[in-house]
Amino acid sequence: MNLKKIDVNINGKDYCLEVEENLRLIDLLRDKLHLTGTKEGCGEGECGACTVIMDGEIVNSCLVLAFQADKCRIITIEGIEDEIIKNSFIEEGAVQCGFCTPGMVLAAKSLLDKNLNPNEEEIREAISGNLCRCTGYNKIVSAIKKAASIKRGGDSE
Amino acid sequence: MKKRGKGIACIFYGTGYGNGFPDVSRAYARLLKDGKVEISVGATEVGQGAKTVMVQIAAETLGLSDKDIVLINEDTSKTPDAGTAAASRQTYNTGNAVKIACENLREKILDEAVKLLGVNTKVGLHIKDGLIHVKSYPSRNVSLKEIAENNKELKAEGIFTAQTTQMDENGQGAPYWPYTFASCAVEVEVDTETGEVKILRAKHVLDVGRAVNPTLVEGQIDGGFAMGVGYALMEDIGLKEGRMTNGSFEKSIIPTSLDIPEIEKVLIEYP
Ligand code: FES
Ligand code: FES
């Protein structure tokens, strides 16, 4: 297998790595770097459990090859320092089994980084690529509303 | 054309194994040297909130704050059998075992307090915020920490067996003891050409007995509602010669955030 050299910044840390051509980004994160917060649900781009932020946009890391991350900035759940989003998820009861949670938090972050005043529809749209089998989504939506409102300067709703 | 319609459904649901099946939960409680109370509970946390609820029940039973409860959970070398996290039974069944264990521990703690407080009976003793008071004379008190320091080890067990009855040979009877009654109403819009159904509004009312943690109960309603929507409108397992024909999320569709409306939730707490 051919190896490719990549320079990638993951959660603020620079890595210079040699990766197999067919290595997926999710395997680089989980198996090589032991950043196991990123979950694999379907492995085919349908569930969003493997969501990471790549240069500001959310991607399914099961559909990205590791070498495609060359010269990119990646944020995984381990690199999220945003206490407001995390606390809102906890306070609203937006986490049940937790398998979708890393992806949901990253999708929420990517939305709120661009839009601090999203309406209900925009929030639902933003997480529509992330499947959750437990919560029925409503408490995740309220957690994101709450985080947005706190970020805008209010206390909560 | 788009048409609108409303639907309502009511159910009752039995909690626990039912049908005469042994349904036993156990828990331990132990006073620690620093005055905190450790509970050992085998109830598995699968996201329903077992860890939160068991700590709440212990704290309330003992008059402590949740910070004073140390939870040992899901460790088969330390926790007694609490049965499965299934049949919606952990909060009710193992929760009762935790309550009994803590009540038993409370009695042992009060027996020791009697000696230290110079009273002749534990009647009239009250635990609040880690202190045991004489109710009518609150300045006479002793802390759980002092009790712990004065004793080798205070611990207790709680066992709760849910009462269940076997059904008769025709499958008739009342196989469960606690039942949950629920009703759900929705308003939908149907596209008569494509058959697509959009849920516009939903309301869910549940008679839950006592909601130990209303936020968690609501989370279960939201999640259950979304699964129900999936079963009714999209989910289907295709089988051909014993093999699944739609074994991927691309073909086996489950609801996304766009398929679920906000749900008005009402909890009826009628013990
Ligand atoms: S694991 Fe990548 S989308 Fe499901
Ligand atoms: S919390 Fe279980 S899948 Fe979302």
PDB file of C-alpha atoms in Angstrom, chain B residues 5-269:
ATOM      1  CA  GLY B   5     -56.693  14.817   9.722  1.00  0.00           C
ATOM      2  CA  LYS B   6     -56.484  14.144  13.427  1.00  0.00           C
ATOM      3  CA  GLY B   7     -55.877  10.950  15.301  1.00  0.00           C
ATOM      4  CA  ILE B   8     -55.914   9.894  18.915  1.00  0.00           C
ATOM      5  CA  ALA B   9     -54.812   6.655  20.543  1.00  0.00           C
ATOM      6  CA  CYS B  10     -54.767   5.391  24.108  1.00  0.00           C
ATOM      7  CA  ILE B  11     -52.756   2.581  25.616  1.00  0.00           C
ATOM      8  CA  PHE B  12     -51.877   0.972  28.865  1.00  0.00           C
ATOM      9  CA  TYR B  13     -48.525  -0.626  29.407  1.00  0.00           C
ATOM     10  CA  GLY B  14     -47.321  -2.992  32.106  1.00  0.00           C
ATOM     11  CA  THR B  15     -44.028  -2.220  33.852  1.00  0.00           C
ATOM     12  CA  GLY B  16     -41.644  -5.048  34.691  1.00  0.00           C
ATOM     13  CA  TYR B  17     -41.483  -8.692  33.632  1.00  0.00           C
ATOM     14  CA  GLY B  18     -45.047  -9.583  34.609  1.00  0.00           C
ATOM     15  CA  ASN B  19     -46.887 -12.876  34.243  1.00  0.00           C
ATOM     16  CA  GLY B  20     -45.636 -14.445  37.469  1.00  0.00           C
ATOM     17  CA  PHE B  21     -42.000 -14.138  36.427  1.00  0.00           C
ATOM     18  CA  PRO B  22     -39.532 -13.553  39.296  1.00  0.00           C
ATOM     19  CA  ASP B  23     -38.820  -9.834  39.228  1.00  0.00           C
ATOM     20  CA  VAL B  24     -36.307  -9.019  41.953  1.00  0.00           C
ATOM     21  CA  SER B  25     -33.980  -6.060  42.367  1.00  0.00           C
ATOM     22  CA  ARG B  26     -31.324  -5.610  45.021  1.00  0.00           C
ATOM     23  CA  ALA B  27     -29.186  -2.690  46.153  1.00  0.00           C
ATOM     24  CA  TYR B  28     -26.675  -1.943  48.921  1.00  0.00           C
ATOM     25  CA  ALA B  29     -26.166   1.222  50.906  1.00  0.00           C
ATOM     26  CA  ARG B  30     -23.159   1.967  53.114  1.00  0.00           C
ATOM     27  CA  LEU B  31     -22.118   4.900  55.281  1.00  0.00           C
ATOM     28  CA  LEU B  32     -18.640   6.089  54.292  1.00  0.00           C
ATOM     29  CA  LYS B  33     -16.066   7.494  56.691  1.00  0.00           C
ATOM     30  CA  ASP B  34     -16.526  11.043  55.385  1.00  0.00           C
ATOM     31  CA  GLY B  35     -20.266  10.962  56.108  1.00  0.00           C
ATOM     32  CA  LYS B  36     -21.283  10.376  52.492  1.00  0.00           C
ATOM     33  CA  VAL B  37     -23.422   7.385  51.589  1.00  0.00           C
ATOM     34  CA  GLU B  38     -22.374   4.890  48.953  1.00  0.00           C
ATOM     35  CA  ILE B  39     -25.027   2.993  47.046  1.00  0.00           C
ATOM     36  CA  SER B  40     -24.204  -0.063  44.944  1.00  0.00           C
ATOM     37  CA  VAL B  41     -26.630  -0.544  42.122  1.00  0.00           C
ATOM     38  CA  GLY B  42     -26.450  -2.941  39.199  1.00  0.00           C
ATOM     39  CA  ALA B  43     -29.050  -1.109  37.079  1.00  0.00           C
ATOM     40  CA  THR B  44     -27.481  -0.515  33.690  1.00  0.00           C
ATOM     41  CA  GLU B  45     -27.396   3.035  32.394  1.00  0.00           C
ATOM     42  CA  VAL B  46     -28.443   2.885  28.764  1.00  0.00           C
ATOM     43  CA  GLY B  47     -29.266   6.549  28.453  1.00  0.00           C
ATOM     44  CA  GLN B  48     -32.589   6.435  30.252  1.00  0.00           C
ATOM     45  CA  GLY B  49     -31.046   8.111  33.285  1.00  0.00           C
ATOM     46  CA  ALA B  50     -30.741   5.237  35.781  1.00  0.00           C
ATOM     47  CA  LYS B  51     -27.639   6.722  37.379  1.00  0.00           C
ATOM     48  CA  THR B  52     -29.318  10.066  37.947  1.00  0.00           C
ATOM     49  CA  VAL B  53     -32.553   8.620  39.261  1.00  0.00           C
ATOM     50  CA  MET B  54     -30.954   6.137  41.697  1.00  0.00           C
ATOM     51  CA  VAL B  55     -28.856   8.924  43.227  1.00  0.00           C
ATOM     52  CA  GLN B  56     -31.934  11.132  43.534  1.00  0.00           C
ATOM     53  CA  ILE B  57     -33.909   8.403  45.285  1.00  0.00           C
ATOM     54  CA  ALA B  58     -31.084   7.693  47.742  1.00  0.00           C
ATOM     55  CA  ALA B  59     -30.587  11.382  48.481  1.00  0.00           C
ATOM     56  CA  GLU B  60     -34.258  12.006  49.118  1.00  0.00           C
ATOM     57  CA  THR B  61     -34.672   8.915  51.305  1.00  0.00           C
ATOM     58  CA  LEU B  62     -31.707   9.888  53.479  1.00  0.00           C
ATOM     59  CA  GLY B  63     -32.274  13.632  53.606  1.00  0.00           C
ATOM     60  CA  LEU B  64     -28.959  14.267  51.853  1.00  0.00           C
ATOM     61  CA  SER B  65     -28.005  16.229  48.775  1.00  0.00           C
ATOM     62  CA  ASP B  66     -27.117  14.309  45.621  1.00  0.00           C
ATOM     63  CA  LYS B  67     -23.485  15.387  46.101  1.00  0.00           C
ATOM     64  CA  ASP B  68     -23.384  13.280  49.267  1.00  0.00           C
ATOM     65  CA  ILE B  69     -24.286  10.082  47.436  1.00  0.00           C
ATOM     66  CA  VAL B  70     -21.480   8.021  45.923  1.00  0.00           C
ATOM     67  CA  LEU B  71     -22.774   5.719  43.221  1.00  0.00           C
ATOM     68  CA  ILE B  72     -21.149   2.389  42.479  1.00  0.00           C
ATOM     69  CA  ASN B  73     -22.792   1.252  39.307  1.00  0.00           C
ATOM     70  CA  GLU B  74     -22.582  -1.594  36.779  1.00  0.00           C
ATOM     71  CA  ASP B  75     -19.667  -3.321  38.481  1.00  0.00           C
ATOM     72  CA  THR B  76     -20.485  -6.995  38.799  1.00  0.00           C
ATOM     73  CA  SER B  77     -17.812  -7.503  41.464  1.00  0.00           C
ATOM     74  CA  LYS B  78     -19.454  -4.908  43.713  1.00  0.00           C
ATOM     75  CA  THR B  79     -23.073  -4.454  42.739  1.00  0.00           C
ATOM     76  CA  PRO B  80     -25.882  -6.896  43.531  1.00  0.00           C
ATOM     77  CA  ASP B  81     -28.278  -8.156  40.870  1.00  0.00           C
ATOM     78  CA  ALA B  82     -30.792  -5.569  39.748  1.00  0.00           C
ATOM     79  CA  GLY B  83     -32.190  -7.487  36.821  1.00  0.00           C
ATOM     80  CA  THR B  84     -32.160  -6.182  33.293  1.00  0.00           C
ATOM     81  CA  ALA B  85     -32.511  -2.639  32.039  1.00  0.00           C
ATOM     82  CA  ALA B  86     -35.591  -3.693  30.104  1.00  0.00           C
ATOM     83  CA  ALA B  87     -39.375  -3.713  30.487  1.00  0.00           C
ATOM     84  CA  SER B  88     -39.224  -0.126  31.781  1.00  0.00           C
ATOM     85  CA  ARG B  89     -38.510  -1.585  35.205  1.00  0.00           C
ATOM     86  CA  GLN B  90     -35.334   0.009  36.601  1.00  0.00           C
ATOM     87  CA  THR B  91     -36.689   3.258  38.024  1.00  0.00           C
ATOM     88  CA  TYR B  92     -39.627   1.515  39.645  1.00  0.00           C
ATOM     89  CA  ASN B  93     -38.096  -1.809  40.698  1.00  0.00           C
ATOM     90  CA  THR B  94     -34.459  -1.036  41.427  1.00  0.00           C
ATOM     91  CA  GLY B  95     -35.462   2.444  42.550  1.00  0.00           C
ATOM     92  CA  ASN B  96     -37.568   0.769  45.234  1.00  0.00           C
ATOM     93  CA  ALA B  97     -34.634  -1.499  46.172  1.00  0.00           C
ATOM     94  CA  VAL B  98     -32.442   1.598  46.592  1.00  0.00           C
ATOM     95  CA  LYS B  99     -35.159   3.226  48.679  1.00  0.00           C
ATOM     96  CA  ILE B 100     -35.457   0.169  50.942  1.00  0.00           C
ATOM     97  CA  ALA B 101     -31.663  -0.140  51.305  1.00  0.00           C
ATOM     98  CA  CYS B 102     -31.458   3.530  52.283  1.00  0.00           C
ATOM     99  CA  GLU B 103     -34.392   3.234  54.708  1.00  0.00           C
ATOM    100  CA  ASN B 104     -32.682   0.261  56.354  1.00  0.00           C
ATOM    101  CA  LEU B 105     -29.407   2.172  56.556  1.00  0.00           C
ATOM    102  CA  ARG B 106     -31.242   5.184  57.951  1.00  0.00           C
ATOM    103  CA  GLU B 107     -32.605   3.032  60.814  1.00  0.00           C
ATOM    104  CA  LYS B 108     -29.095   1.817  61.648  1.00  0.00           C
ATOM    105  CA  ILE B 109     -27.754   5.350  61.542  1.00  0.00           C
ATOM    106  CA  LEU B 110     -30.534   6.558  63.829  1.00  0.00           C
ATOM    107  CA  ASP B 111     -29.867   3.685  66.271  1.00  0.00           C
ATOM    108  CA  GLU B 112     -26.309   4.966  66.581  1.00  0.00           C
ATOM    109  CA  ALA B 113     -27.460   8.581  66.799  1.00  0.00           C
ATOM    110  CA  VAL B 114     -29.649   7.690  69.766  1.00  0.00           C
ATOM    111  CA  LYS B 115     -26.514   6.697  71.691  1.00  0.00           C
ATOM    112  CA  LEU B 116     -24.606   9.851  70.805  1.00  0.00           C
ATOM    113  CA  LEU B 117     -27.449  12.315  71.289  1.00  0.00           C
ATOM    114  CA  GLY B 118     -28.530  11.092  74.686  1.00  0.00           C
ATOM    115  CA  VAL B 119     -32.132  10.519  73.656  1.00  0.00           C
ATOM    116  CA  ASN B 120     -34.142   7.443  74.578  1.00  0.00           C
ATOM    117  CA  THR B 121     -35.685   6.682  71.184  1.00  0.00           C
ATOM    118  CA  LYS B 122     -35.120   7.351  67.498  1.00  0.00           C
ATOM    119  CA  VAL B 123     -38.683   8.590  67.204  1.00  0.00           C
ATOM    120  CA  GLY B 124     -38.451  12.296  66.529  1.00  0.00           C
ATOM    121  CA  LEU B 125     -34.991  12.208  64.991  1.00  0.00           C
ATOM    122  CA  HIS B 126     -34.628  13.871  61.640  1.00  0.00           C
ATOM    123  CA  ILE B 127     -31.859  13.794  59.006  1.00  0.00           C
ATOM    124  CA  LYS B 128     -31.234  16.939  57.030  1.00  0.00           C
ATOM    125  CA  ASP B 129     -28.142  18.162  55.159  1.00  0.00           C
ATOM    126  CA  GLY B 130     -25.907  15.518  56.698  1.00  0.00           C
ATOM    127  CA  LEU B 131     -26.981  16.219  60.290  1.00  0.00           C
ATOM    128  CA  ILE B 132     -29.257  14.231  62.561  1.00  0.00           C
ATOM    129  CA  HIS B 133     -31.368  16.542  64.711  1.00  0.00           C
ATOM    130  CA  VAL B 134     -33.705  16.084  67.577  1.00  0.00           C
ATOM    131  CA  LYS B 135     -36.770  17.492  65.815  1.00  0.00           C
ATOM    132  CA  SER B 136     -38.034  19.517  68.733  1.00  0.00           C
ATOM    133  CA  TYR B 137     -34.537  20.640  69.751  1.00  0.00           C
ATOM    134  CA  PRO B 138     -32.555  21.131  66.507  1.00  0.00           C
ATOM    135  CA  SER B 139     -29.384  22.446  68.150  1.00  0.00           C
ATOM    136  CA  ARG B 140     -28.934  18.967  69.605  1.00  0.00           C
ATOM    137  CA  ASN B 141     -27.472  17.205  66.593  1.00  0.00           C
ATOM    138  CA  VAL B 142     -24.762  14.894  65.349  1.00  0.00           C
ATOM    139  CA  SER B 143     -23.323  14.633  61.849  1.00  0.00           C
ATOM    140  CA  LEU B 144     -23.249  11.527  59.687  1.00  0.00           C
ATOM    141  CA  LYS B 145     -19.486  11.913  59.644  1.00  0.00           C
ATOM    142  CA  GLU B 146     -19.295  11.601  63.449  1.00  0.00           C
ATOM    143  CA  ILE B 147     -21.550   8.541  63.287  1.00  0.00           C
ATOM    144  CA  ALA B 148     -19.257   7.021  60.668  1.00  0.00           C
ATOM    145  CA  GLU B 149     -16.159   7.734  62.743  1.00  0.00           C
ATOM    146  CA  ASN B 150     -17.723   6.143  65.790  1.00  0.00           C
ATOM    147  CA  ASN B 151     -18.686   2.919  64.076  1.00  0.00           C
ATOM    148  CA  LYS B 152     -16.960   0.098  62.266  1.00  0.00           C
ATOM    149  CA  GLU B 153     -19.195  -0.061  59.246  1.00  0.00           C
ATOM    150  CA  LEU B 154     -22.855   0.691  58.810  1.00  0.00           C
ATOM    151  CA  LYS B 155     -24.405  -0.929  55.780  1.00  0.00           C
ATOM    152  CA  ALA B 156     -27.726  -2.275  54.628  1.00  0.00           C
ATOM    153  CA  GLU B 157     -29.350  -4.154  51.793  1.00  0.00           C
ATOM    154  CA  GLY B 158     -32.610  -3.483  50.021  1.00  0.00           C
ATOM    155  CA  ILE B 159     -34.566  -6.139  48.154  1.00  0.00           C
ATOM    156  CA  PHE B 160     -37.651  -5.334  46.142  1.00  0.00           C
ATOM    157  CA  THR B 161     -39.823  -7.939  44.482  1.00  0.00           C
ATOM    158  CA  ALA B 162     -42.429  -6.654  42.085  1.00  0.00           C
ATOM    159  CA  GLN B 163     -45.706  -8.466  42.480  1.00  0.00           C
ATOM    160  CA  THR B 164     -46.714 -10.209  39.271  1.00  0.00           C
ATOM    161  CA  THR B 165     -49.498 -12.688  38.561  1.00  0.00           C
ATOM    162  CA  GLN B 166     -49.488 -15.535  36.081  1.00  0.00           C
ATOM    163  CA  MET B 167     -52.148 -15.326  33.418  1.00  0.00           C
ATOM    164  CA  ASP B 168     -54.673 -18.146  33.097  1.00  0.00           C
ATOM    165  CA  GLU B 169     -54.595 -20.830  30.399  1.00  0.00           C
ATOM    166  CA  ASN B 170     -56.436 -18.513  28.010  1.00  0.00           C
ATOM    167  CA  GLY B 171     -53.915 -15.734  28.409  1.00  0.00           C
ATOM    168  CA  GLN B 172     -56.321 -13.688  30.521  1.00  0.00           C
ATOM    169  CA  GLY B 173     -55.661 -11.868  33.761  1.00  0.00           C
ATOM    170  CA  ALA B 174     -53.711  -8.924  35.124  1.00  0.00           C
ATOM    171  CA  PRO B 175     -50.085 -10.001  34.637  1.00  0.00           C
ATOM    172  CA  TYR B 176     -48.495  -6.787  35.876  1.00  0.00           C
ATOM    173  CA  TRP B 177     -48.830  -4.674  38.938  1.00  0.00           C
ATOM    174  CA  PRO B 178     -47.888  -1.137  37.950  1.00  0.00           C
ATOM    175  CA  TYR B 179     -49.385   0.069  34.684  1.00  0.00           C
ATOM    176  CA  THR B 180     -48.739   3.266  32.775  1.00  0.00           C
ATOM    177  CA  PHE B 181     -51.679   4.830  30.969  1.00  0.00           C
ATOM    178  CA  ALA B 182     -50.994   7.094  28.045  1.00  0.00           C
ATOM    179  CA  SER B 183     -52.706   8.874  25.225  1.00  0.00           C
ATOM    180  CA  CYS B 184     -51.357  10.593  22.177  1.00  0.00           C
ATOM    181  CA  ALA B 185     -53.018  12.935  19.697  1.00  0.00           C
ATOM    182  CA  VAL B 186     -51.627  14.177  16.388  1.00  0.00           C
ATOM    183  CA  GLU B 187     -52.701  16.396  13.566  1.00  0.00           C
ATOM    184  CA  VAL B 188     -51.258  15.454  10.185  1.00  0.00           C
ATOM    185  CA  GLU B 189     -51.244  16.717   6.654  1.00  0.00           C
ATOM    186  CA  VAL B 190     -51.385  14.132   3.880  1.00  0.00           C
ATOM    187  CA  ASP B 191     -50.344  14.767   0.313  1.00  0.00           C
ATOM    188  CA  THR B 192     -52.971  12.722  -1.532  1.00  0.00           C
ATOM    189  CA  GLU B 193     -50.777  12.392  -4.614  1.00  0.00           C
ATOM    190  CA  THR B 194     -47.515  11.240  -3.069  1.00  0.00           C
ATOM    191  CA  GLY B 195     -48.912   9.784   0.143  1.00  0.00           C
ATOM    192  CA  GLU B 196     -46.430  11.786   2.164  1.00  0.00           C
ATOM    193  CA  VAL B 197     -47.552  12.387   5.734  1.00  0.00           C
ATOM    194  CA  LYS B 198     -46.370  15.413   7.663  1.00  0.00           C
ATOM    195  CA  ILE B 199     -47.053  15.646  11.369  1.00  0.00           C
ATOM    196  CA  LEU B 200     -48.119  19.156  12.242  1.00  0.00           C
ATOM    197  CA  ARG B 201     -48.830  18.906  15.957  1.00  0.00           C
ATOM    198  CA  ALA B 202     -48.646  16.317  18.667  1.00  0.00           C
ATOM    199  CA  LYS B 203     -49.704  16.044  22.258  1.00  0.00           C
ATOM    200  CA  HIS B 204     -48.774  13.278  24.631  1.00  0.00           C
ATOM    201  CA  VAL B 205     -50.290  12.696  28.042  1.00  0.00           C
ATOM    202  CA  LEU B 206     -48.891  10.067  30.392  1.00  0.00           C
ATOM    203  CA  ASP B 207     -50.024   8.917  33.788  1.00  0.00           C
ATOM    204  CA  VAL B 208     -46.588   8.107  35.199  1.00  0.00           C
ATOM    205  CA  GLY B 209     -47.267   7.711  38.902  1.00  0.00           C
ATOM    206  CA  ARG B 210     -44.578   9.863  40.470  1.00  0.00           C
ATOM    207  CA  ALA B 211     -42.130  11.453  38.003  1.00  0.00           C
ATOM    208  CA  VAL B 212     -38.837  11.078  39.851  1.00  0.00           C
ATOM    209  CA  ASN B 213     -37.182  13.226  37.184  1.00  0.00           C
ATOM    210  CA  PRO B 214     -39.615  15.019  34.851  1.00  0.00           C
ATOM    211  CA  THR B 215     -36.920  16.005  32.319  1.00  0.00           C
ATOM    212  CA  LEU B 216     -35.934  12.375  31.884  1.00  0.00           C
ATOM    213  CA  VAL B 217     -39.571  11.306  31.568  1.00  0.00           C
ATOM    214  CA  GLU B 218     -40.064  13.899  28.840  1.00  0.00           C
ATOM    215  CA  GLY B 219     -36.976  12.578  27.083  1.00  0.00           C
ATOM    216  CA  GLN B 220     -38.533   9.110  27.059  1.00  0.00           C
ATOM    217  CA  ILE B 221     -41.774  10.512  25.633  1.00  0.00           C
ATOM    218  CA  ASP B 222     -39.907  12.378  22.877  1.00  0.00           C
ATOM    219  CA  GLY B 223     -37.865   9.313  22.003  1.00  0.00           C
ATOM    220  CA  GLY B 224     -40.820   6.939  22.113  1.00  0.00           C
ATOM    221  CA  PHE B 225     -42.855   9.297  19.970  1.00  0.00           C
ATOM    222  CA  ALA B 226     -40.128   9.420  17.311  1.00  0.00           C
ATOM    223  CA  MET B 227     -39.894   5.618  17.253  1.00  0.00           C
ATOM    224  CA  GLY B 228     -43.673   5.397  16.903  1.00  0.00           C
ATOM    225  CA  VAL B 229     -43.562   7.820  13.986  1.00  0.00           C
ATOM    226  CA  GLY B 230     -40.875   5.665  12.402  1.00  0.00           C
ATOM    227  CA  TYR B 231     -42.856   2.452  12.790  1.00  0.00           C
ATOM    228  CA  ALA B 232     -46.058   4.023  11.495  1.00  0.00           C
ATOM    229  CA  LEU B 233     -44.732   6.007   8.555  1.00  0.00           C
ATOM    230  CA  MET B 234     -41.329   4.820   7.389  1.00  0.00           C
ATOM    231  CA  GLU B 235     -39.655   1.856   9.036  1.00  0.00           C
ATOM    232  CA  ASP B 236     -40.021  -1.553   7.498  1.00  0.00           C
ATOM    233  CA  ILE B 237     -37.723  -4.541   7.413  1.00  0.00           C
ATOM    234  CA  GLY B 238     -37.542  -6.071   3.961  1.00  0.00           C
ATOM    235  CA  LEU B 239     -36.735  -9.793   3.990  1.00  0.00           C
ATOM    236  CA  LYS B 240     -35.947 -12.049   1.086  1.00  0.00           C
ATOM    237  CA  GLU B 241     -35.039 -15.674   1.706  1.00  0.00           C
ATOM    238  CA  GLY B 242     -34.058 -14.822   5.242  1.00  0.00           C
ATOM    239  CA  ARG B 243     -31.844 -11.918   4.284  1.00  0.00           C
ATOM    240  CA  MET B 244     -32.500  -8.278   4.902  1.00  0.00           C
ATOM    241  CA  THR B 245     -32.999  -6.363   1.674  1.00  0.00           C
ATOM    242  CA  ASN B 246     -32.685  -2.927   3.231  1.00  0.00           C
ATOM    243  CA  GLY B 247     -29.867  -3.274   5.753  1.00  0.00           C
ATOM    244  CA  SER B 248     -28.642   0.298   5.614  1.00  0.00           C
ATOM    245  CA  PHE B 249     -29.864   3.716   6.699  1.00  0.00           C
ATOM    246  CA  GLU B 250     -30.183   4.604   3.052  1.00  0.00           C
ATOM    247  CA  LYS B 251     -32.979   2.080   2.561  1.00  0.00           C
ATOM    248  CA  SER B 252     -34.223   1.483   6.079  1.00  0.00           C
ATOM    249  CA  ILE B 253     -35.439   4.939   6.942  1.00  0.00           C
ATOM    250  CA  ILE B 254     -35.772   6.242  10.474  1.00  0.00           C
ATOM    251  CA  PRO B 255     -37.023   9.711  11.459  1.00  0.00           C
ATOM    252  CA  THR B 256     -34.678  12.699  11.356  1.00  0.00           C
ATOM    253  CA  SER B 257     -35.026  16.003  13.164  1.00  0.00           C
ATOM    254  CA  LEU B 258     -37.141  17.274  10.253  1.00  0.00           C
ATOM    255  CA  ASP B 259     -39.757  14.532  10.646  1.00  0.00           C
ATOM    256  CA  ILE B 260     -40.570  15.163  14.283  1.00  0.00           C
ATOM    257  CA  PRO B 261     -42.674  18.090  15.483  1.00  0.00           C
ATOM    258  CA  GLU B 262     -42.476  19.727  18.851  1.00  0.00           C
ATOM    259  CA  ILE B 263     -44.569  17.665  21.220  1.00  0.00           C
ATOM    260  CA  GLU B 264     -46.737  19.072  23.941  1.00  0.00           C
ATOM    261  CA  LYS B 265     -46.149  16.830  26.922  1.00  0.00           C
ATOM    262  CA  VAL B 266     -48.324  16.466  29.998  1.00  0.00           C
ATOM    263  CA  LEU B 267     -47.333  14.313  32.958  1.00  0.00           C
ATOM    264  CA  ILE B 268     -50.088  13.199  35.264  1.00  0.00           C
ATOM    265  CA  GLU B 269     -48.698  12.351  38.673  1.00  0.00           C
TER     266      GLU B 269
END
